[in-house]
mmCIF file of C-alpha atoms in Angstrom:
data_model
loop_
_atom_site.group_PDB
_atom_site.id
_atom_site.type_symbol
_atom_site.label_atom_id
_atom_site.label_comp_id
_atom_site.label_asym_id
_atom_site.label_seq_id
_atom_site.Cartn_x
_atom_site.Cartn_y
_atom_site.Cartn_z
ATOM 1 C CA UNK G 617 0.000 0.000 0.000
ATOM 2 C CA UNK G 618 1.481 3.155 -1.344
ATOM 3 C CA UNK G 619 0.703 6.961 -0.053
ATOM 4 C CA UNK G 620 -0.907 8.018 -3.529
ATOM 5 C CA UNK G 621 -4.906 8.972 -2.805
ATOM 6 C CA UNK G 622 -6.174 8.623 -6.523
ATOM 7 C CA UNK G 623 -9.235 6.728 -7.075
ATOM 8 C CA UNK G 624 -6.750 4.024 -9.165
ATOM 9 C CA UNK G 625 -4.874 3.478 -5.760
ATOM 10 C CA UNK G 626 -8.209 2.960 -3.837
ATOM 11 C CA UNK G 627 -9.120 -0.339 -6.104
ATOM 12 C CA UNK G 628 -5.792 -1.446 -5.351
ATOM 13 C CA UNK G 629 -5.515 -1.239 -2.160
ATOM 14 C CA UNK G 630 -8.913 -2.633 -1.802
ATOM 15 C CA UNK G 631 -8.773 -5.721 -3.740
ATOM 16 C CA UNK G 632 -7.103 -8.379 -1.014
ATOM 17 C CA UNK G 633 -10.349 -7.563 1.036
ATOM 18 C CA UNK G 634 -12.184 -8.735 -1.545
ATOM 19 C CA UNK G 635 -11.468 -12.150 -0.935
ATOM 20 C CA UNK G 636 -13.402 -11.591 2.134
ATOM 21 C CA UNK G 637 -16.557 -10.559 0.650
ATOM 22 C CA UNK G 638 -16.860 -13.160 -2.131
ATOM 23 C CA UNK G 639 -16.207 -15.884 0.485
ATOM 24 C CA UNK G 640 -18.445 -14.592 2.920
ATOM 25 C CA UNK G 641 -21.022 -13.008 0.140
ATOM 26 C CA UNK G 642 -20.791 -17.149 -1.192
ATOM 27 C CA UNK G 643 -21.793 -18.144 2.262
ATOM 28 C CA UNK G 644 -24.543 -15.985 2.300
ATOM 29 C CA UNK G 645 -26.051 -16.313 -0.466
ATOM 30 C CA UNK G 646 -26.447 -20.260 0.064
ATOM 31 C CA UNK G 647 -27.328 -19.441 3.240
ATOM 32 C CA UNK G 648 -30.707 -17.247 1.791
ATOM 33 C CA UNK G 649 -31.211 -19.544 -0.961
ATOM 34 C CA UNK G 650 -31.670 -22.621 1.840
ATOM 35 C CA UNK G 651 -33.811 -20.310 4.204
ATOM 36 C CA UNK G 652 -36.266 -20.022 1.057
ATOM 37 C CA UNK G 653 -35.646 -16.377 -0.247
ATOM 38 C CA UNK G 654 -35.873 -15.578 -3.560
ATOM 39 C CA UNK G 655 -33.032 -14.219 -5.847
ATOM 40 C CA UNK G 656 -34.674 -10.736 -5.728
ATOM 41 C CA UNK G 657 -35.057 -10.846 -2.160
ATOM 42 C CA UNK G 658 -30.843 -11.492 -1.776
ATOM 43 C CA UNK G 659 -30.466 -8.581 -4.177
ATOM 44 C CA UNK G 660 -32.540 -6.185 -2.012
ATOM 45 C CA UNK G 661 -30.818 -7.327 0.911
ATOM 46 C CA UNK G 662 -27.556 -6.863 -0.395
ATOM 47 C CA UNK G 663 -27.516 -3.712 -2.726
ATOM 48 C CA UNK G 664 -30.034 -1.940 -0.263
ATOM 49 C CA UNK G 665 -28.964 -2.791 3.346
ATOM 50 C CA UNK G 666 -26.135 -3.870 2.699
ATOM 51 C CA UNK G 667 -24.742 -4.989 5.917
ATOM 52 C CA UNK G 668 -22.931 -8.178 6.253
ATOM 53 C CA UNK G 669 -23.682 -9.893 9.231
ATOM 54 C CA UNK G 670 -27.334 -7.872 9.840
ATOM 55 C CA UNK G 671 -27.994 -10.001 6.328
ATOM 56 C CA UNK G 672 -27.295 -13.360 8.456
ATOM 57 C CA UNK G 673 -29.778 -12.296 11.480
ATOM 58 C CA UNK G 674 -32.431 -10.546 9.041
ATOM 59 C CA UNK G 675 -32.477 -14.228 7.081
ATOM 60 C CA UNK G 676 -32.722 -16.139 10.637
ATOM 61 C CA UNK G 677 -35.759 -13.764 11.793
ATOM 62 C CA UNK G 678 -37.558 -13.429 8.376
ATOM 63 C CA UNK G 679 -37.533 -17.547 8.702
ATOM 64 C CA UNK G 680 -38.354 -17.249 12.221
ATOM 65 C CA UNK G 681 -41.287 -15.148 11.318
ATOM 66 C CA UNK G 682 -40.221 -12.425 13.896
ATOM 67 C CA UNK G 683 -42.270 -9.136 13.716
ATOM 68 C CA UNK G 684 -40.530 -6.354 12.120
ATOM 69 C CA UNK G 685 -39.907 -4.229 14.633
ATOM 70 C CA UNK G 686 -37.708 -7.002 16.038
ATOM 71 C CA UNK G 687 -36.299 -6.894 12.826
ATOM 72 C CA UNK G 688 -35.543 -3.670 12.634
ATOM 73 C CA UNK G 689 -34.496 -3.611 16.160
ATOM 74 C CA UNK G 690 -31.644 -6.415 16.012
ATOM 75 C CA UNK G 691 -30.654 -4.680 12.201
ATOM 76 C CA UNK G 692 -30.157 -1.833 14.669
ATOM 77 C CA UNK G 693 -28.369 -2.925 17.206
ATOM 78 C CA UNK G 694 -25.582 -4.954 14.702
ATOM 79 C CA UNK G 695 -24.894 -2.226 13.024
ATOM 80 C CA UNK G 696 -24.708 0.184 15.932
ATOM 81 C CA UNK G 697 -21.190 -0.395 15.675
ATOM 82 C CA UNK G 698 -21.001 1.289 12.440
ATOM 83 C CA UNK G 699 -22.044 5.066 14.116
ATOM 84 C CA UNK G 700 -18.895 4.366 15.691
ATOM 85 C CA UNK G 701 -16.897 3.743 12.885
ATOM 86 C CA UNK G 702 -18.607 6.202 10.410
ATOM 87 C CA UNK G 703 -17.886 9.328 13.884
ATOM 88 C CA UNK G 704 -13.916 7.963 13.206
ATOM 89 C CA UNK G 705 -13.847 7.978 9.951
ATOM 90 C CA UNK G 706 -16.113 11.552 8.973
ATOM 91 C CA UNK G 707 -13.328 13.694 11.323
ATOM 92 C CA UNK G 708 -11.264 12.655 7.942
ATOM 93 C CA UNK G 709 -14.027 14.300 5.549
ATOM 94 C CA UNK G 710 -14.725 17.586 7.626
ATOM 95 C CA UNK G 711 -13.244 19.692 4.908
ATOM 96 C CA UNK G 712 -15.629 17.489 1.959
ATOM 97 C CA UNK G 713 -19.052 18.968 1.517
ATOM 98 C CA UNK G 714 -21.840 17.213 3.159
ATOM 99 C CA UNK G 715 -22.997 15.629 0.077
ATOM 100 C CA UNK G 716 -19.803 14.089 -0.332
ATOM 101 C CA UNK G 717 -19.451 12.667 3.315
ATOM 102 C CA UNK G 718 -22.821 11.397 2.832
ATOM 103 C CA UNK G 719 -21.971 9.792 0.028
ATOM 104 C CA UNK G 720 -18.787 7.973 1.696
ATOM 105 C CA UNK G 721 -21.061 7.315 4.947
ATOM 106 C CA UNK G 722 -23.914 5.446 2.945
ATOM 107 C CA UNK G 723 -21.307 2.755 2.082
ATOM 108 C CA UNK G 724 -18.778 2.125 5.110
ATOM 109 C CA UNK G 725 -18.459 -1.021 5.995
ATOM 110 C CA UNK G 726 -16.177 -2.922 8.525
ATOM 111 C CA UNK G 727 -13.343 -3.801 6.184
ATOM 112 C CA UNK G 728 -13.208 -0.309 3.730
ATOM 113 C CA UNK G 729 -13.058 1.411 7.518
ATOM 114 C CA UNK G 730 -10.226 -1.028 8.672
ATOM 115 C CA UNK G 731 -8.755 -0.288 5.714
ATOM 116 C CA UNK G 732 -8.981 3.625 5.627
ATOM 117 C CA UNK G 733 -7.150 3.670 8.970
ATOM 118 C CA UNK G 734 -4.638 1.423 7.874
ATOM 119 C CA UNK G 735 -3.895 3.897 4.904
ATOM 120 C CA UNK G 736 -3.990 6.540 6.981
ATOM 121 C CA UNK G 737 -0.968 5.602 8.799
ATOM 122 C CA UNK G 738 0.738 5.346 5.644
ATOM 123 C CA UNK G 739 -0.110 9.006 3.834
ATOM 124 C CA UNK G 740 0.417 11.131 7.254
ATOM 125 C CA UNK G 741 -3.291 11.209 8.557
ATOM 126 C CA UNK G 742 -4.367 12.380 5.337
ATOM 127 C CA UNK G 743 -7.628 10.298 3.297
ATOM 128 C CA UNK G 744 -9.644 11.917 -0.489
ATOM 129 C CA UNK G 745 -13.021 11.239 -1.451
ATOM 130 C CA UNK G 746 -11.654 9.417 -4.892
ATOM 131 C CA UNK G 747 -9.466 6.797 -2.701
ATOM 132 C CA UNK G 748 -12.884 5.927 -0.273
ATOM 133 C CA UNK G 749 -15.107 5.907 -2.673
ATOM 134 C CA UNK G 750 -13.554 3.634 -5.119
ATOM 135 C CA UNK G 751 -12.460 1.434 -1.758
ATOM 136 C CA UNK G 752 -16.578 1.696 -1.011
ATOM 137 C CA UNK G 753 -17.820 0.870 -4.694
ATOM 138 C CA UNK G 754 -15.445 -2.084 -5.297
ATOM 139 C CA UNK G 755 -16.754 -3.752 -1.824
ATOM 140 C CA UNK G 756 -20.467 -3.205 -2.574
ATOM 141 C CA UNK G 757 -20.281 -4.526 -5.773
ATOM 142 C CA UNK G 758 -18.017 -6.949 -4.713
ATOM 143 C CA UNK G 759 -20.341 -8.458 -1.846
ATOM 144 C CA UNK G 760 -23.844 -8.126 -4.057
ATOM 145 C CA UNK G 761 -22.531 -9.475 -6.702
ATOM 146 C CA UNK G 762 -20.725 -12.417 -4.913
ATOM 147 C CA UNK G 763 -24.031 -12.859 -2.850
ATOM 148 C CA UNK G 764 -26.302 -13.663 -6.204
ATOM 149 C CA UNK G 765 -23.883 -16.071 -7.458
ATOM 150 C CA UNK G 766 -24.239 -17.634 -4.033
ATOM 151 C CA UNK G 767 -28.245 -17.893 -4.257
ATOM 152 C CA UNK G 768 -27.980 -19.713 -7.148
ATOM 153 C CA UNK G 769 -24.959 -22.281 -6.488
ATOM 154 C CA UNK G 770 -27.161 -22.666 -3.619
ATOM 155 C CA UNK G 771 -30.106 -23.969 -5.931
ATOM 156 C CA UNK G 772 -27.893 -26.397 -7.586
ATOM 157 C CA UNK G 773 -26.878 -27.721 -4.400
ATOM 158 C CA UNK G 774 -29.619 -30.500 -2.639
ATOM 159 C CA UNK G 775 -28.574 -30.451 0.433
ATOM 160 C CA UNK G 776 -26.141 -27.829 1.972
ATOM 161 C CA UNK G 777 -26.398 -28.823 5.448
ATOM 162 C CA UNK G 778 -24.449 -31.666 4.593
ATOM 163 C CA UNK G 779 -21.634 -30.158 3.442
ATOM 164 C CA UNK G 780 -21.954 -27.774 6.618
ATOM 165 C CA UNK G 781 -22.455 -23.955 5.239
ATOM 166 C CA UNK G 782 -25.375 -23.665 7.421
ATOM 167 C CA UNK G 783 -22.418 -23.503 9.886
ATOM 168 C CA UNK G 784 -20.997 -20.470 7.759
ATOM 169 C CA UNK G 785 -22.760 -17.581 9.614
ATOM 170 C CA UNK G 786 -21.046 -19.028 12.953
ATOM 171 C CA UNK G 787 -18.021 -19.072 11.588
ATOM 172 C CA UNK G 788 -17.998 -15.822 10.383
ATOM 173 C CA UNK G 789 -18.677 -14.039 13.955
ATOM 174 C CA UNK G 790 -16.085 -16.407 15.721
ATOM 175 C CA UNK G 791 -13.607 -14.434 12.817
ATOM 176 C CA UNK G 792 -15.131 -11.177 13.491
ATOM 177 C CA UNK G 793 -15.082 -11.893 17.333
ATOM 178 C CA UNK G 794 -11.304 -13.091 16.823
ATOM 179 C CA UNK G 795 -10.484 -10.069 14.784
ATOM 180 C CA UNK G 796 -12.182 -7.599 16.816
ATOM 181 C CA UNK G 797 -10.135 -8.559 20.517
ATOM 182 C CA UNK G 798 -6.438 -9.163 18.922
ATOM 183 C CA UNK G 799 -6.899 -5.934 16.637
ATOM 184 C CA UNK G 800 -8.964 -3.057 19.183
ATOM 185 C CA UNK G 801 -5.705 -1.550 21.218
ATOM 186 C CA UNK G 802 -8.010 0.964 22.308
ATOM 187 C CA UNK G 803 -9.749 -1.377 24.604
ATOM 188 C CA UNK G 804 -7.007 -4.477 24.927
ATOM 189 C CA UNK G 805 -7.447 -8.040 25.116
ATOM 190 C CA UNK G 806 -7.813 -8.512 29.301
ATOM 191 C CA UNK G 807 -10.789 -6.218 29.250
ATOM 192 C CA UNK G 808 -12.534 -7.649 26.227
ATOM 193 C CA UNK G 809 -12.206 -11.120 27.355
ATOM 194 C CA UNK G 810 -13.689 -10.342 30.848
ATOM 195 C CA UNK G 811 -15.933 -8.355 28.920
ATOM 196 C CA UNK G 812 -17.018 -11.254 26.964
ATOM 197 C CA UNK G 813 -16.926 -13.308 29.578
ATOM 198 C CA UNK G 814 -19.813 -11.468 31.146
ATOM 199 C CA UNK G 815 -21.613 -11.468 28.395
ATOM 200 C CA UNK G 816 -21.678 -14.860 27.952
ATOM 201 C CA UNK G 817 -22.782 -15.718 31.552
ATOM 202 C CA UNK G 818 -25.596 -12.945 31.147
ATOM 203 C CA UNK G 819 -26.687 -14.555 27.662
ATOM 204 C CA UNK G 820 -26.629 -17.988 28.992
ATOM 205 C CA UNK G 821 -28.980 -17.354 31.748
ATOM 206 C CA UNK G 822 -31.267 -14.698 30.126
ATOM 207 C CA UNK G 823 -32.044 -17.231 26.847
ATOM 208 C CA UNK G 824 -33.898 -19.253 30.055
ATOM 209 C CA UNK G 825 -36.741 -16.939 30.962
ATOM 210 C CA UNK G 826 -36.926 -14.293 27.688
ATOM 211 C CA UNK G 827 -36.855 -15.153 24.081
ATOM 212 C CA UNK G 828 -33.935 -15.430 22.203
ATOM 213 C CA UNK G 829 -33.391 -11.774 20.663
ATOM 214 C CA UNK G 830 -34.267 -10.201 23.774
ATOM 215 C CA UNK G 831 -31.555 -11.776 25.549
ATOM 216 C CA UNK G 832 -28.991 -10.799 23.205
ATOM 217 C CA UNK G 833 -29.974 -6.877 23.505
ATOM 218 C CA UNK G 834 -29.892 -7.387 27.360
ATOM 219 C CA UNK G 835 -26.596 -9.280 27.376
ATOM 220 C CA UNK G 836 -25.190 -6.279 25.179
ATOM 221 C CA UNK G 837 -26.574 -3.540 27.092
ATOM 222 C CA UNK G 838 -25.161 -4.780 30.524
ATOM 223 C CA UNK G 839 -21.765 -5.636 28.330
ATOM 224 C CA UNK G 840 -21.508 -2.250 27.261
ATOM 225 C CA UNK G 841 -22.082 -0.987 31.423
ATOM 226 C CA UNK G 842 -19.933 -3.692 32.605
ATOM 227 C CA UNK G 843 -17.000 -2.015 30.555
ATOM 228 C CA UNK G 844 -17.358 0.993 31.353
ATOM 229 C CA UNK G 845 -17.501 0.046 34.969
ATOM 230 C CA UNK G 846 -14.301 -2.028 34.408
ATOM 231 C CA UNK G 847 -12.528 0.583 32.401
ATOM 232 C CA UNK G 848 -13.196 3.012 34.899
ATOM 233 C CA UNK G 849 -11.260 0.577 37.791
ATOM 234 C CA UNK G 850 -8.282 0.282 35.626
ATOM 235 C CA UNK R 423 -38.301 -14.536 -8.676
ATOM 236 C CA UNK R 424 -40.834 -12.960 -5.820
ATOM 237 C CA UNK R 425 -41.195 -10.829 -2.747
ATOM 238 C CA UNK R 426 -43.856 -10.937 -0.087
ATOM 239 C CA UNK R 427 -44.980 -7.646 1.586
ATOM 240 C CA UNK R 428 -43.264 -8.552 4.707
ATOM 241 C CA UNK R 429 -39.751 -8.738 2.907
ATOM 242 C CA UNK R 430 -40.328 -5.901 1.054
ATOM 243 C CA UNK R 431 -40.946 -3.558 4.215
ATOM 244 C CA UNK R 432 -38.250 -5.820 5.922
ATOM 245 C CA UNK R 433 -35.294 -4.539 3.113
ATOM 246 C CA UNK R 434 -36.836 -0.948 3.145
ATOM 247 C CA UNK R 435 -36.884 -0.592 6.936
ATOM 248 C CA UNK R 436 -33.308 -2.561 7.799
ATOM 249 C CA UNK R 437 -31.787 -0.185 4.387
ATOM 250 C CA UNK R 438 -33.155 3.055 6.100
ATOM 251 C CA UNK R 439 -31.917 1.791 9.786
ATOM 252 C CA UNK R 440 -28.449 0.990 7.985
ATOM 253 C CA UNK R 441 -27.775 4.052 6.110
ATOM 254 C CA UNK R 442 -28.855 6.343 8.812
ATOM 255 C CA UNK R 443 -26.317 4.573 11.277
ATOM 256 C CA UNK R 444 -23.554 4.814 8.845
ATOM 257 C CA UNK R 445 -24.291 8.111 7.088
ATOM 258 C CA UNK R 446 -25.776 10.270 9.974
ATOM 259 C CA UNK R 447 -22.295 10.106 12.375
ATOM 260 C CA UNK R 448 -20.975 12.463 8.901
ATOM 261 C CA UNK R 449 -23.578 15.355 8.585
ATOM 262 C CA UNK R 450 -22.923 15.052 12.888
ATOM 263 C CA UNK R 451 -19.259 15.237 13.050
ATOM 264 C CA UNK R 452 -19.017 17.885 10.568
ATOM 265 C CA UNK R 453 -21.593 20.041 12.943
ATOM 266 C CA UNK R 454 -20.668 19.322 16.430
ATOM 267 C CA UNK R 455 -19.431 16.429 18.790
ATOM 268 C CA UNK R 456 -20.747 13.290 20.606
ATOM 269 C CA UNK R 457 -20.331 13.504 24.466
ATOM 270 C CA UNK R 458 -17.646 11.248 25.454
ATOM 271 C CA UNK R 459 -19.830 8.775 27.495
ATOM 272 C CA UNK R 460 -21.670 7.615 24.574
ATOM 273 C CA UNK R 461 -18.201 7.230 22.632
ATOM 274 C CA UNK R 462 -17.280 5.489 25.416
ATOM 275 C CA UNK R 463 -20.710 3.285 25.492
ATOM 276 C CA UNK R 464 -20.447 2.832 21.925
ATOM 277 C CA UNK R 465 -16.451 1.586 22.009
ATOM 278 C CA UNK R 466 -17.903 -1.542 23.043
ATOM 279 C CA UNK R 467 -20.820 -2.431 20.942
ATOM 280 C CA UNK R 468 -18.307 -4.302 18.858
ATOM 281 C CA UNK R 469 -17.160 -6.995 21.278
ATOM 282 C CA UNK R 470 -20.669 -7.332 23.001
ATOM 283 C CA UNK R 471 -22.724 -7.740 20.296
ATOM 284 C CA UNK R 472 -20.321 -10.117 18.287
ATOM 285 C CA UNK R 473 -20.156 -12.057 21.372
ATOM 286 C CA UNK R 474 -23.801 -12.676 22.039
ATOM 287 C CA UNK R 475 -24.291 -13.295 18.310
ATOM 288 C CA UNK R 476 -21.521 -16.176 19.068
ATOM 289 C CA UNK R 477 -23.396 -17.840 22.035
ATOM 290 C CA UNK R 478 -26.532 -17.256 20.360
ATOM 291 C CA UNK R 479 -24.979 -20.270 18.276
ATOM 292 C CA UNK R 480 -23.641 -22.121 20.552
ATOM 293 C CA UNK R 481 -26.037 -22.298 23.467
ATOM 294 C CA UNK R 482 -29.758 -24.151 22.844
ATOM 295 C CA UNK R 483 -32.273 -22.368 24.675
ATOM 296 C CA UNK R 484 -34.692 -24.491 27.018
ATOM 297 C CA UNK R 485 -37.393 -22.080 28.254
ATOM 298 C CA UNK R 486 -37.743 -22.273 31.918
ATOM 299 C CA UNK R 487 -34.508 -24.504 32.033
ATOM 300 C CA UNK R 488 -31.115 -24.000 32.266
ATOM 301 C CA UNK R 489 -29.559 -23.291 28.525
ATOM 302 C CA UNK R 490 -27.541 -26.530 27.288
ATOM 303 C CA UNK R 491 -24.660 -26.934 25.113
ATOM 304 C CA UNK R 492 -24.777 -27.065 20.673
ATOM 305 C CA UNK R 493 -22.468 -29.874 20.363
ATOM 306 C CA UNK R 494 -21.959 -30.086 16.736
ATOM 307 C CA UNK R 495 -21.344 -25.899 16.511
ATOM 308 C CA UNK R 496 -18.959 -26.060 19.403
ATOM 309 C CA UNK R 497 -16.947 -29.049 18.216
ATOM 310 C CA UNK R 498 -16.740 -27.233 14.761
ATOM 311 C CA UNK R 499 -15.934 -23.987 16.828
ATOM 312 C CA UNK R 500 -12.742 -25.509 17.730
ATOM 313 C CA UNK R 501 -10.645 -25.695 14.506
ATOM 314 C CA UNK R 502 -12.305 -22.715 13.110
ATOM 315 C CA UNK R 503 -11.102 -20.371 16.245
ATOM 316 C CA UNK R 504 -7.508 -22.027 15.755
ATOM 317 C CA UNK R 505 -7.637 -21.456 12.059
ATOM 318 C CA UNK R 506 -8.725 -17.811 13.534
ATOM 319 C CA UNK R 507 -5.277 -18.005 15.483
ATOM 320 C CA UNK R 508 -3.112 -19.134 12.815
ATOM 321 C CA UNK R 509 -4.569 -17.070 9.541
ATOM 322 C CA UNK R 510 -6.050 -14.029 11.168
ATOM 323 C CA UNK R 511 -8.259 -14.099 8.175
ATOM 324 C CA UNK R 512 -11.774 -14.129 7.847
ATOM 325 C CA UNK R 513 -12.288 -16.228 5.124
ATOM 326 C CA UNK R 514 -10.228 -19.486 6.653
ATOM 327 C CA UNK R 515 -11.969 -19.200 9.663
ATOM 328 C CA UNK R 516 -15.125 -19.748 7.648
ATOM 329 C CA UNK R 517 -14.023 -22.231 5.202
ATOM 330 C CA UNK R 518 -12.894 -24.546 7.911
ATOM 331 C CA UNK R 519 -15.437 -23.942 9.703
ATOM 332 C CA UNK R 520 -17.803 -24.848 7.288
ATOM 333 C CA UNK R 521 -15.351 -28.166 6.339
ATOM 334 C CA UNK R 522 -15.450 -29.101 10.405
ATOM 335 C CA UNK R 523 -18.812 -29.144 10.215
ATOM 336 C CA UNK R 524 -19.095 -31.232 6.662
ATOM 337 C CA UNK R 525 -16.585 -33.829 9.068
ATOM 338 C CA UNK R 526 -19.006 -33.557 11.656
ATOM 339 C CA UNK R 527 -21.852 -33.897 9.794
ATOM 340 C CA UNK R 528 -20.671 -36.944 7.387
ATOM 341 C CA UNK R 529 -20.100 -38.901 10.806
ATOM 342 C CA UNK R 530 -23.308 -37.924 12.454
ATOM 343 C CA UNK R 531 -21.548 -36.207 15.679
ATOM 344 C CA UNK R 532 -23.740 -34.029 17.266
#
């Protein structure tokens, strides 16, 4: 990764994420195509949310016939973690004109974010609106197109359970979990891991006396606190 | 090729919930600042919420009961947290996962 900021260097530095989002996009697209949604359906989901993981849980609920405000609550909640990464990334953009930072906010995702701090370090704190957007458009063509191509490998395939991708969206988040504790220095791996620690405990009792999605907002809630709490000790 | 009503208002509400999270922080930040508590609040949404989304797979809820054990997704957990380890990348730690699980699965474990 060089410190040139052209939109040229942008799809080049973004291309060895996009092995990411074709196996993942792959993954999820069987994944739809076995929980009964319709190619047009997958397309919607991915060109209009567009949201990795919230895909996963909005496929689980919609087959789970949850009501849509739970829906909308959990697609919430998932990608709460993206107001955080969007307030990092905009103090980059102040000087762009709002239409422009709107335009880069609409399609941050986890990696082209991961990515646009990386380059930062390289180009002295410095990041254009050519280098993030063509970052952005690569990955979001990248991932729809990749999850289509899924939905229908997923048609000629009888019976994907058996060769385990149901297990796919479970493997992601044990990456993403992974990822997320060796990679945050901001919060540091003995904090997260008591940190998830209590969230597991509070999960694993909660799933006995409320439903399933309710637990997982109350075990993140009381996550959040606890680390605060625990921060605030250190 | 078809959509029921309920997916259709599903994509439309979970796109407008999406975008706002991601593009609102940016017309925000270029006006005026969060107060730190919330940035602090917010620092660990990440770790939380991909944790619960983790257990969510590998507990079995028993209303009423105590919440047992997924044995096939935990055993598969294994190699696909050490292929986590050893490849810090994404995409092995799905692809063996999903292969674990294709082992388990061909020897009806679990």
């Amino acid at each position: 990764m060089n410190p040139s900021l052209t939109f040229k260097a942008g799809v080049h530095d973004v291309l060895p994420t996009v092995f990411g989002y074709i196996g993942v996009g792959l993954a999820f697209g069987i994944v739809a195509h076995t929980s009964h949604l319709s190619l047009l359906v997958v397309a919607g989901l991915s060109f209009i949310v567009y949201a990795g993981s919230a895909q996963f849980i909005i496929t689980s609920m919609l087959l789970l016939h949850d009501p849509l405000s739970a829906i909308f609550i959990s697609t919430f909640l998932v990608n709460s973690r993206m107001i955080l990464m969007s307030t990092s990334l905009a103090q980059y953009f102040r000087h762009e004109s709002l239409t422009r930072n709107l335009l880069i906010g609409s399609l941050v995702t986890d990696e082209t974010f991961a990515l646009a701090m990386n380059k930062q370090n390289k180009t002295n704190g410095k990041l254009s609106f050519a280098w993030q957007s063509a970052a952005n458009v690569v990955a979001y063509l990248v991932w729809g197109i990749a999850t289509i191509v899924g939905a229908v490998l997923g048609g000629l395939i009888t019976n994907p359970e058996r060769f385990g991708f149901d297990f796919a969206l479970t493997a992601m988040f044990i990456g993403l979990v992974y990822l997320q504790l060796i990679s945050d220095r901001h919060l540091g791996l003995s904090l997260q891991l008591m940190v998830m620690l209590f969230v597991a405990l509070i999960y694993y009792f909660m799933i006995g006396i409320m439903s399933q999605n309710f637990a997982l907002l109350v075990a993140t809630v009381t996550g959040c606190l606890f680390g605060m709490e625990m921060k605030k000790c250190r | 090729m078809s959509m029921s009503l309920t997916e259709l208002w599903t994509i439309l509400g979970c796109g407008l919930v999406t975008i706002l999270s991601r593009a609102l922080p940016f017309a925000f930040v270029k006006s005026l600042t969060m107060p730190a508590w919330l940035i602090n609040f917010l620092s660990f949404v990440p770790i939380t919420i991909m944790t619960a989304l983790c257990c969510q797979s590998l507990f079995i809820a028993n209303p009423g009961h105590l919440a047992t054990l997924n044995i096939a997704n935990c055993l598969a957990a294994i190699p696909a947290t050490i292929a986590g380890v050893l490849t810090k990348s994404l995409l092995m730690v799905v692809v063996v996962g999903i292969m674990a699980m294709a082992v388990l699965r061909y020897f009806s474990i679990g």
